[in-house]
CSV table of C-alpha atoms and ligand atoms in Angstrom, one decimal:
chain,number,residue,atom,x,y,z
A,438,MET,CA,77.1,89.4,61.0
A,439,SER,CA,80.0,88.7,59.4
A,440,THR,CA,83.8,90.0,59.0
A,441,ILE,CA,84.5,91.0,55.2
A,442,LEU,CA,87.4,89.3,53.4
A,443,ASP,CA,88.6,92.2,51.5
A,444,GLY,CA,90.1,91.0,48.4
A,445,LYS,CA,90.6,94.6,47.0
A,446,ALA,CA,92.3,95.6,49.7
A,447,THR,CA,94.5,92.8,50.2
A,448,SER,CA,95.2,92.9,46.9
A,449,ASN,CA,96.1,96.2,46.7
A,450,GLN,CA,98.5,95.4,49.3
A,451,ILE,CA,100.2,92.5,47.6
A,452,LYS,CA,100.3,95.2,44.9
A,453,GLU,CA,102.3,97.6,47.0
A,454,GLU,CA,104.8,95.6,47.8
A,455,LEU,CA,105.3,94.3,44.6
A,456,SER,CA,105.6,98.0,43.5
A,457,GLN,CA,108.1,98.8,46.0
A,458,GLU,CA,110.3,95.3,45.3
A,459,VAL,CA,110.5,96.7,41.4
A,460,THR,CA,110.9,100.0,42.6
A,461,ALA,CA,114.5,98.9,44.2
A,462,LEU,CA,115.1,96.9,41.1
A,463,LYS,CA,115.5,99.3,39.3
A,464,ALA,CA,117.3,101.9,41.4
A,465,SER,CA,119.8,99.0,41.1
A,466,GLY,CA,120.2,98.8,37.5
A,467,LYS,CA,118.0,95.9,36.9
A,468,ARG,CA,114.8,95.6,34.3
A,469,PRO,CA,111.6,95.3,36.1
A,470,PRO,CA,109.3,92.1,35.4
A,471,HIS,CA,107.9,91.7,32.1
A,472,LEU,CA,104.1,89.4,31.7
A,473,ALA,CA,102.4,89.2,28.3
A,474,ALA,CA,99.0,88.3,27.9
A,475,VAL,CA,97.7,86.6,24.5
A,476,LEU,CA,94.1,87.4,23.8
A,477,VAL,CA,91.9,85.6,21.2
A,478,GLY,CA,88.9,87.4,20.3
A,479,ASN,CA,86.6,90.2,21.4
A,480,ASP,CA,84.8,87.8,24.3
A,481,GLY,CA,83.5,91.1,27.0
A,482,ALA,CA,84.4,89.6,30.3
A,483,SER,CA,88.1,88.3,28.8
A,484,LEU,CA,88.7,92.1,27.1
A,485,THR,CA,87.7,93.2,30.9
A,486,TYR,CA,90.3,90.7,32.7
A,487,VAL,CA,93.3,91.4,30.6
A,488,GLY,CA,92.7,94.5,30.5
A,489,SER,CA,92.8,94.9,34.4
A,490,LYS,CA,96.0,92.4,34.5
A,491,VAL,CA,97.9,94.8,31.7
A,492,ARG,CA,96.8,97.9,34.0
A,493,SER,CA,97.5,96.5,37.4
A,494,CYS,CA,100.9,95.6,35.4
A,495,GLU,CA,101.8,99.3,34.6
A,496,LYS,CA,100.3,100.3,38.3
A,497,ILE,CA,103.6,99.0,39.8
A,498,GLY,CA,106.1,99.1,37.4
A,499,TYR,CA,105.8,95.5,35.0
A,500,ASP,CA,106.6,95.3,31.7
A,501,SER,CA,103.3,94.1,30.1
A,502,THR,CA,102.8,93.4,26.7
A,503,LEU,CA,99.1,92.6,25.1
A,504,ILE,CA,98.9,90.2,21.8
A,505,ARG,CA,95.6,90.2,20.1
A,506,LEU,CA,94.4,87.5,18.1
A,507,GLU,CA,91.7,87.3,15.7
A,508,ASP,CA,89.5,84.8,16.8
A,509,THR,CA,89.4,83.5,13.7
A,510,VAL,CA,92.7,82.3,14.3
A,511,THR,CA,94.4,78.8,13.8
A,512,GLN,CA,95.2,76.8,16.3
A,513,ASP,CA,98.7,76.5,14.1
A,514,GLU,CA,99.1,79.8,14.4
A,515,LEU,CA,98.2,80.4,18.1
A,516,LEU,CA,101.0,77.5,19.0
A,517,GLU,CA,103.4,79.9,16.7
A,518,THR,CA,103.0,82.4,18.6
A,519,ILE,CA,104.1,80.4,21.8
A,520,HIS,CA,106.7,79.5,20.2
A,521,THR,CA,108.2,82.7,20.3
A,522,LEU,CA,106.9,83.3,23.6
A,523,ASN,CA,108.3,80.3,25.3
A,524,ASN,CA,111.8,82.1,23.8
A,525,ASP,CA,111.4,85.7,24.3
A,526,ASP,CA,114.5,86.2,26.8
A,527,THR,CA,113.1,89.7,27.6
A,528,LEU,CA,109.7,88.0,29.1
A,529,ASP,CA,109.3,86.4,32.4
A,530,GLY,CA,106.0,84.9,32.3
A,531,PHE,CA,102.8,85.0,29.9
A,532,ILE,CA,99.3,84.1,30.1
A,533,VAL,CA,96.6,83.0,27.5
A,534,GLN,CA,93.4,83.7,27.9
A,535,LEU,CA,90.8,81.4,28.5
A,536,PRO,CA,88.0,80.6,27.5
A,537,LEU,CA,89.5,79.9,23.4
A,538,PRO,CA,87.3,79.6,20.6
A,539,LYS,CA,85.8,76.0,19.8
A,540,HIS,CA,87.9,75.1,17.1
A,541,ILE,CA,91.1,75.6,19.1
A,542,ASP,CA,92.4,72.8,21.8
A,543,GLU,CA,92.7,74.2,25.0
A,544,GLU,CA,94.8,71.7,26.7
A,545,VAL,CA,96.9,71.1,23.8
A,546,VAL,CA,97.4,75.1,23.7
A,547,LEU,CA,98.5,75.3,27.7
A,548,HIS,CA,100.6,72.0,27.2
A,549,ALA,CA,102.8,73.8,24.8
A,550,ILE,CA,104.0,77.0,27.4
A,551,ASN,CA,107.3,77.0,28.6
A,552,PRO,CA,106.9,75.5,32.6
A,553,ASP,CA,109.0,77.8,33.2
A,554,LYS,CA,107.0,80.6,31.7
A,555,ASP,CA,103.5,79.4,33.1
A,556,VAL,CA,102.6,81.5,35.4
A,557,ASP,CA,98.9,80.5,35.2
A,558,GLY,CA,100.0,77.1,36.9
A,559,PHE,CA,97.8,75.2,34.6
A,560,HIS,CA,101.3,73.1,33.0
A,561,PRO,CA,101.4,69.8,34.0
A,562,THR,CA,104.6,70.2,35.1
A,563,ASN,CA,103.6,73.0,37.7
A,564,PHE,CA,99.9,71.4,38.4
A,565,GLY,CA,102.2,68.2,39.6
A,566,LYS,CA,104.7,70.1,41.4
A,567,MET,CA,101.8,72.0,43.0
A,568,ALA,CA,100.0,68.5,44.1
A,569,LEU,CA,103.6,67.4,45.7
A,570,GLY,CA,104.1,70.7,47.8
A,571,MET,CA,106.6,71.6,45.3
A,572,GLU,CA,108.0,75.0,44.4
A,573,THR,CA,106.0,76.0,41.6
A,574,PHE,CA,103.5,78.5,40.2
A,575,ILE,CA,100.7,78.2,42.1
A,576,PRO,CA,97.4,78.7,40.0
A,577,ALA,CA,96.6,82.4,40.8
A,578,THR,CA,92.7,81.9,42.0
A,579,PRO,CA,93.4,79.4,44.3
A,580,PHE,CA,96.7,80.9,45.0
A,581,GLY,CA,95.0,84.2,45.9
A,582,ILE,CA,92.1,82.4,48.6
A,583,MET,CA,95.1,80.9,50.3
A,584,GLU,CA,97.0,84.4,50.8
A,585,LEU,CA,93.7,86.0,51.8
A,586,LEU,CA,93.2,83.6,54.8
A,587,HIS,CA,97.0,83.8,55.3
A,588,ARG,CA,96.5,87.0,55.8
A,589,TYR,CA,93.5,87.4,58.0
A,590,LYS,CA,95.1,84.6,60.3
A,591,LEU,CA,92.3,82.1,59.1
A,592,ASP,CA,93.2,78.8,61.3
A,593,ILE,CA,91.8,75.9,59.1
A,594,SER,CA,93.9,73.3,60.6
A,595,GLY,CA,92.0,70.1,61.5
A,596,LYS,CA,88.9,72.2,60.1
A,597,HIS,CA,86.1,70.6,57.5
A,598,ALA,CA,86.7,72.4,53.9
A,599,VAL,CA,84.0,71.9,50.9
A,600,VAL,CA,85.2,73.0,47.6
A,601,ILE,CA,82.1,73.0,45.4
A,602,GLY,CA,83.5,72.9,42.0
A,603,ARG,CA,85.8,70.2,40.3
A,604,SER,CA,87.2,72.2,37.2
A,605,HIS,CA,91.3,72.2,36.9
A,606,ILE,CA,91.9,75.9,37.4
A,607,VAL,CA,89.7,76.6,40.6
A,608,GLY,CA,88.0,73.5,42.5
A,609,ARG,CA,90.4,71.2,41.7
A,610,PRO,CA,94.0,72.7,43.3
A,611,MET,CA,91.7,74.6,45.7
A,612,SER,CA,91.2,71.2,47.0
A,613,ILE,CA,95.0,70.0,47.0
A,614,LEU,CA,95.5,73.7,48.4
A,615,LEU,CA,93.4,73.3,51.1
A,616,SER,CA,94.1,69.4,52.3
A,617,ASP,CA,98.1,70.1,52.0
A,618,LYS,CA,100.9,70.8,54.9
A,619,GLY,CA,101.2,74.1,55.7
A,620,ASN,CA,99.8,77.6,57.1
A,621,PRO,CA,97.0,77.9,55.8
A,622,GLY,CA,96.2,74.1,55.5
A,623,ASN,CA,95.7,71.0,56.9
A,624,ALA,CA,92.3,71.1,56.2
A,625,THR,CA,90.1,68.1,56.0
A,626,VAL,CA,88.7,68.4,52.7
A,627,THR,CA,85.4,67.1,50.5
A,628,LEU,CA,85.6,67.6,46.7
A,629,THR,CA,82.0,68.2,45.5
A,630,HIS,CA,80.4,68.8,41.8
A,631,SER,CA,77.4,68.4,39.6
A,632,ARG,CA,77.5,64.7,40.3
A,633,THR,CA,77.6,65.2,44.3
A,634,GLN,CA,73.8,63.8,46.0
A,635,ASN,CA,72.6,65.6,49.0
A,636,LEU,CA,75.4,68.7,48.6
A,637,ALA,CA,73.2,70.7,51.1
A,638,GLU,CA,73.9,68.0,53.8
A,639,ILE,CA,77.5,68.4,53.1
A,640,THR,CA,77.8,72.4,53.0
A,641,LYS,CA,76.0,72.2,56.5
A,642,THR,CA,78.8,70.4,58.3
A,643,ALA,CA,81.5,72.8,56.6
A,644,ASP,CA,83.6,75.3,58.8
A,645,ILE,CA,84.7,76.4,55.4
A,646,VAL,CA,83.1,76.5,51.8
A,647,VAL,CA,84.5,77.5,49.4
A,648,SER,CA,81.9,77.8,46.2
A,649,ALA,CA,83.4,77.8,42.5
A,650,LEU,CA,80.5,76.7,40.0
A,651,GLY,CA,79.4,79.6,38.5
A,652,VAL,CA,75.7,79.9,39.2
A,653,PRO,CA,74.0,82.9,40.9
A,654,ASN,CA,73.3,82.8,44.8
A,655,PHE,CA,73.4,79.2,43.8
A,656,VAL,CA,74.7,78.9,48.1
A,657,THR,CA,72.1,80.4,50.5
A,658,ALA,CA,71.9,80.1,54.4
A,659,ASP,CA,70.1,77.2,55.0
A,660,MET,CA,73.2,75.4,53.2
A,661,ILE,CA,75.8,76.8,55.6
A,662,LYS,CA,76.5,76.1,59.3
A,663,GLN,CA,76.3,78.9,61.5
A,664,ASP,CA,80.0,81.2,61.6
A,665,ALA,CA,82.0,79.6,59.0
A,666,ILE,CA,83.8,80.7,56.4
A,667,ILE,CA,82.6,81.7,53.3
A,668,ILE,CA,84.6,82.0,50.0
A,669,ASP,CA,82.8,82.9,46.6
A,670,VAL,CA,84.6,82.9,43.3
A,671,GLY,CA,81.4,82.4,41.0
A,672,ILE,CA,81.5,85.2,38.7
A,673,THR,CA,79.1,85.7,36.2
A,674,ARG,CA,77.1,88.5,34.4
A,675,VAL,CA,73.7,88.5,35.0
A,676,PRO,CA,71.6,90.7,32.3
A,677,ASP,CA,69.9,93.7,34.5
A,678,GLU,CA,68.7,96.9,32.2
A,679,ASN,CA,68.8,99.4,35.3
A,680,HIS,CA,72.4,98.5,35.4
A,681,PRO,CA,74.4,101.1,32.7
A,682,LYS,CA,76.4,98.4,31.6
A,683,GLY,CA,72.8,96.1,31.2
A,684,TYR,CA,74.1,93.8,33.6
A,685,VAL,CA,75.3,92.8,37.3
A,686,ILE,CA,78.4,90.6,38.0
A,687,THR,CA,77.0,88.1,40.9
A,688,GLY,CA,78.8,85.6,43.0
A,689,ASP,CA,77.5,82.5,43.4
A,690,VAL,CA,76.8,82.8,46.8
A,691,ALA,CA,73.6,84.3,48.2
A,692,TYR,CA,75.4,87.5,50.3
A,693,ASP,CA,72.8,89.4,52.1
A,694,GLU,CA,71.2,86.3,53.6
A,695,VAL,CA,74.7,84.2,54.0
A,696,LYS,CA,76.7,87.0,55.7
A,697,GLU,CA,74.1,87.4,58.8
A,698,LYS,CA,75.4,83.8,59.1
A,699,ALA,CA,79.1,83.3,57.9
A,700,SER,CA,81.8,84.4,60.4
A,701,PHE,CA,83.8,85.5,57.1
A,702,ILE,CA,82.9,85.8,54.0
A,703,THR,CA,83.8,87.3,50.7
A,704,PRO,CA,81.7,89.9,48.2
A,705,VAL,CA,81.4,89.9,45.0
A,706,PRO,CA,83.5,92.3,43.2
A,707,GLY,CA,86.0,92.8,45.8
A,708,GLY,CA,87.2,89.4,47.2
A,709,VAL,CA,88.0,86.7,45.0
A,710,GLY,CA,88.5,88.6,41.5
A,711,PRO,CA,91.3,91.5,42.5
A,712,MET,CA,93.2,88.4,44.6
A,713,THR,CA,93.7,86.6,41.3
A,714,ILE,CA,95.6,89.3,39.4
A,715,ALA,CA,97.9,90.0,43.0
A,716,MET,CA,98.5,86.6,42.4
A,717,LEU,CA,99.5,86.3,38.4
A,718,LEU,CA,102.2,89.6,39.5
A,719,GLN,CA,103.2,87.9,42.3
A,720,ASN,CA,104.0,84.5,40.3
A,721,THR,CA,105.2,87.4,37.6
A,722,MET,CA,108.1,88.4,40.5
A,723,LEU,CA,109.2,84.6,40.9
A,724,ALA,CA,108.9,84.1,37.2
A,725,TYR,CA,111.6,87.0,37.2
A,726,LYS,CA,113.3,86.1,40.2
A,727,ARG,CA,114.5,82.5,38.9
A,728,ASN,CA,115.2,84.2,35.5
A,729,SER,CA,117.5,86.4,36.8
B,406,LIG,P1,83.7,75.7,35.5
B,406,LIG,O1,82.6,76.0,34.7
B,406,LIG,O2,85.0,74.8,34.8
B,406,LIG,O3,83.1,74.2,36.5
B,406,LIG,C1,82.2,74.4,37.2
B,406,LIG,C2,82.3,73.3,38.3
B,406,LIG,O4,81.1,72.9,38.4
B,406,LIG,C3,82.4,71.9,37.9
B,406,LIG,O5,83.3,71.0,38.1
B,406,LIG,C4,80.8,71.2,37.8
B,406,LIG,O6,81.2,69.8,38.4
B,406,LIG,C5,80.4,72.5,39.1
B,406,LIG,N1,78.7,72.2,39.2
B,406,LIG,C6,77.8,72.9,38.4
B,406,LIG,N2,76.8,72.2,38.6
B,406,LIG,C7,77.4,72.1,40.4
B,406,LIG,C8,75.9,71.7,41.0
B,406,LIG,N3,74.4,71.9,41.1
B,406,LIG,N4,76.5,71.5,42.4
B,406,LIG,C9,77.4,71.3,42.8
B,406,LIG,N5,78.8,71.5,41.5
B,406,LIG,C10,78.3,71.9,40.0
B,406,LIG,O7,84.2,76.7,36.6
B,406,LIG,P2,85.3,77.4,37.0
B,406,LIG,O8,86.1,77.5,35.7
B,406,LIG,O9,85.9,76.8,38.2
B,406,LIG,O10,84.5,78.2,37.1
B,406,LIG,C11,84.0,78.7,37.9
B,406,LIG,C12,83.3,80.0,38.9
B,406,LIG,O11,84.4,80.6,39.1
B,406,LIG,C13,82.7,80.9,37.3
B,406,LIG,O12,81.8,81.5,37.6
B,406,LIG,C14,84.0,81.7,37.1
B,406,LIG,O13,83.4,82.4,36.3
B,406,LIG,C15,84.3,82.0,38.3
B,406,LIG,N6,86.1,82.3,38.2
B,406,LIG,C16,86.4,83.4,39.1
B,406,LIG,C17,87.3,83.4,39.1
B,406,LIG,C18,88.2,84.8,40.3
B,406,LIG,O14,89.5,85.3,40.0
B,406,LIG,N7,87.3,84.9,40.6
B,406,LIG,C19,88.7,82.5,38.2
B,406,LIG,C20,88.1,82.0,37.6
B,406,LIG,C21,86.8,81.2,37.5
């Protein structure tokens, strides 16, 4: 039976710490941090994510601005919006919620964001700094996982970490951070992906598995070692007629069976997801401090 890595409680604690900082800032006559989000179109999951980011800002006393654009917006119009946000001195940071409609090149858009305002940490300048171990905006999901390991005092130094998925926003940065010097860090990392052969043989040797592929119940108990640490990044909406929303949120890990074998495990929901939002707010505070 494993210990649950409670991302919801930990994120609430981080938000409380940030909220106290904001209260102190306001008491000394300073303005609060200001985060903006750009949402293109009406994708249900994106609306949910952006909604909780805006609500979290309000809860801890940040200013927030939501910019909604039709999914027919042209790439040039979106780039114009980004240009305006880049030059807005009242704004510490902003994000462009992904995915973008197919007619827009995500890479062009993300590269147009001023690195100093790129609190998602997706710009090549920030990604490069992260890879070099320099202070920067670390992408919120990997940052949240590292913070969760840190706050639960899990020592991964010298351990074998297996990351499943090599996306630019989760898997690859995760592999860099886990192997970096620091605490937590110093792990020996294997980065696996869709072309990896004999994946289960590799995950069975892992002391820590970070799964970020987006396939429900992919990681089963027979794929992991006894007492491994299991981090489930996956979020998939699985249709379910019995649920009022018509779907259930499902992780990559077959939670019920894996929790019996793991030492620590993140639930879905309530694990990595809330940590992602907390670290976005943390990055916004960093941007604010640099900006003041
Ligand atoms: P992605 O689709 O960009 O990448 C998926 C990765 O999984 C790819 O690198 C691919 O090579 C790998 N993969 C696919 N099939 C595989 C297989 N059979 N074996 C091994 N590897 C395989 O996804 P992403 O953006 O990194 O997101 C992954 C999941 O994490 C999704 O469910 C997403 O919704 C979720 N996510 C959650 C958060 C959060 O805050 N919790 C944040 C970002 C993404």
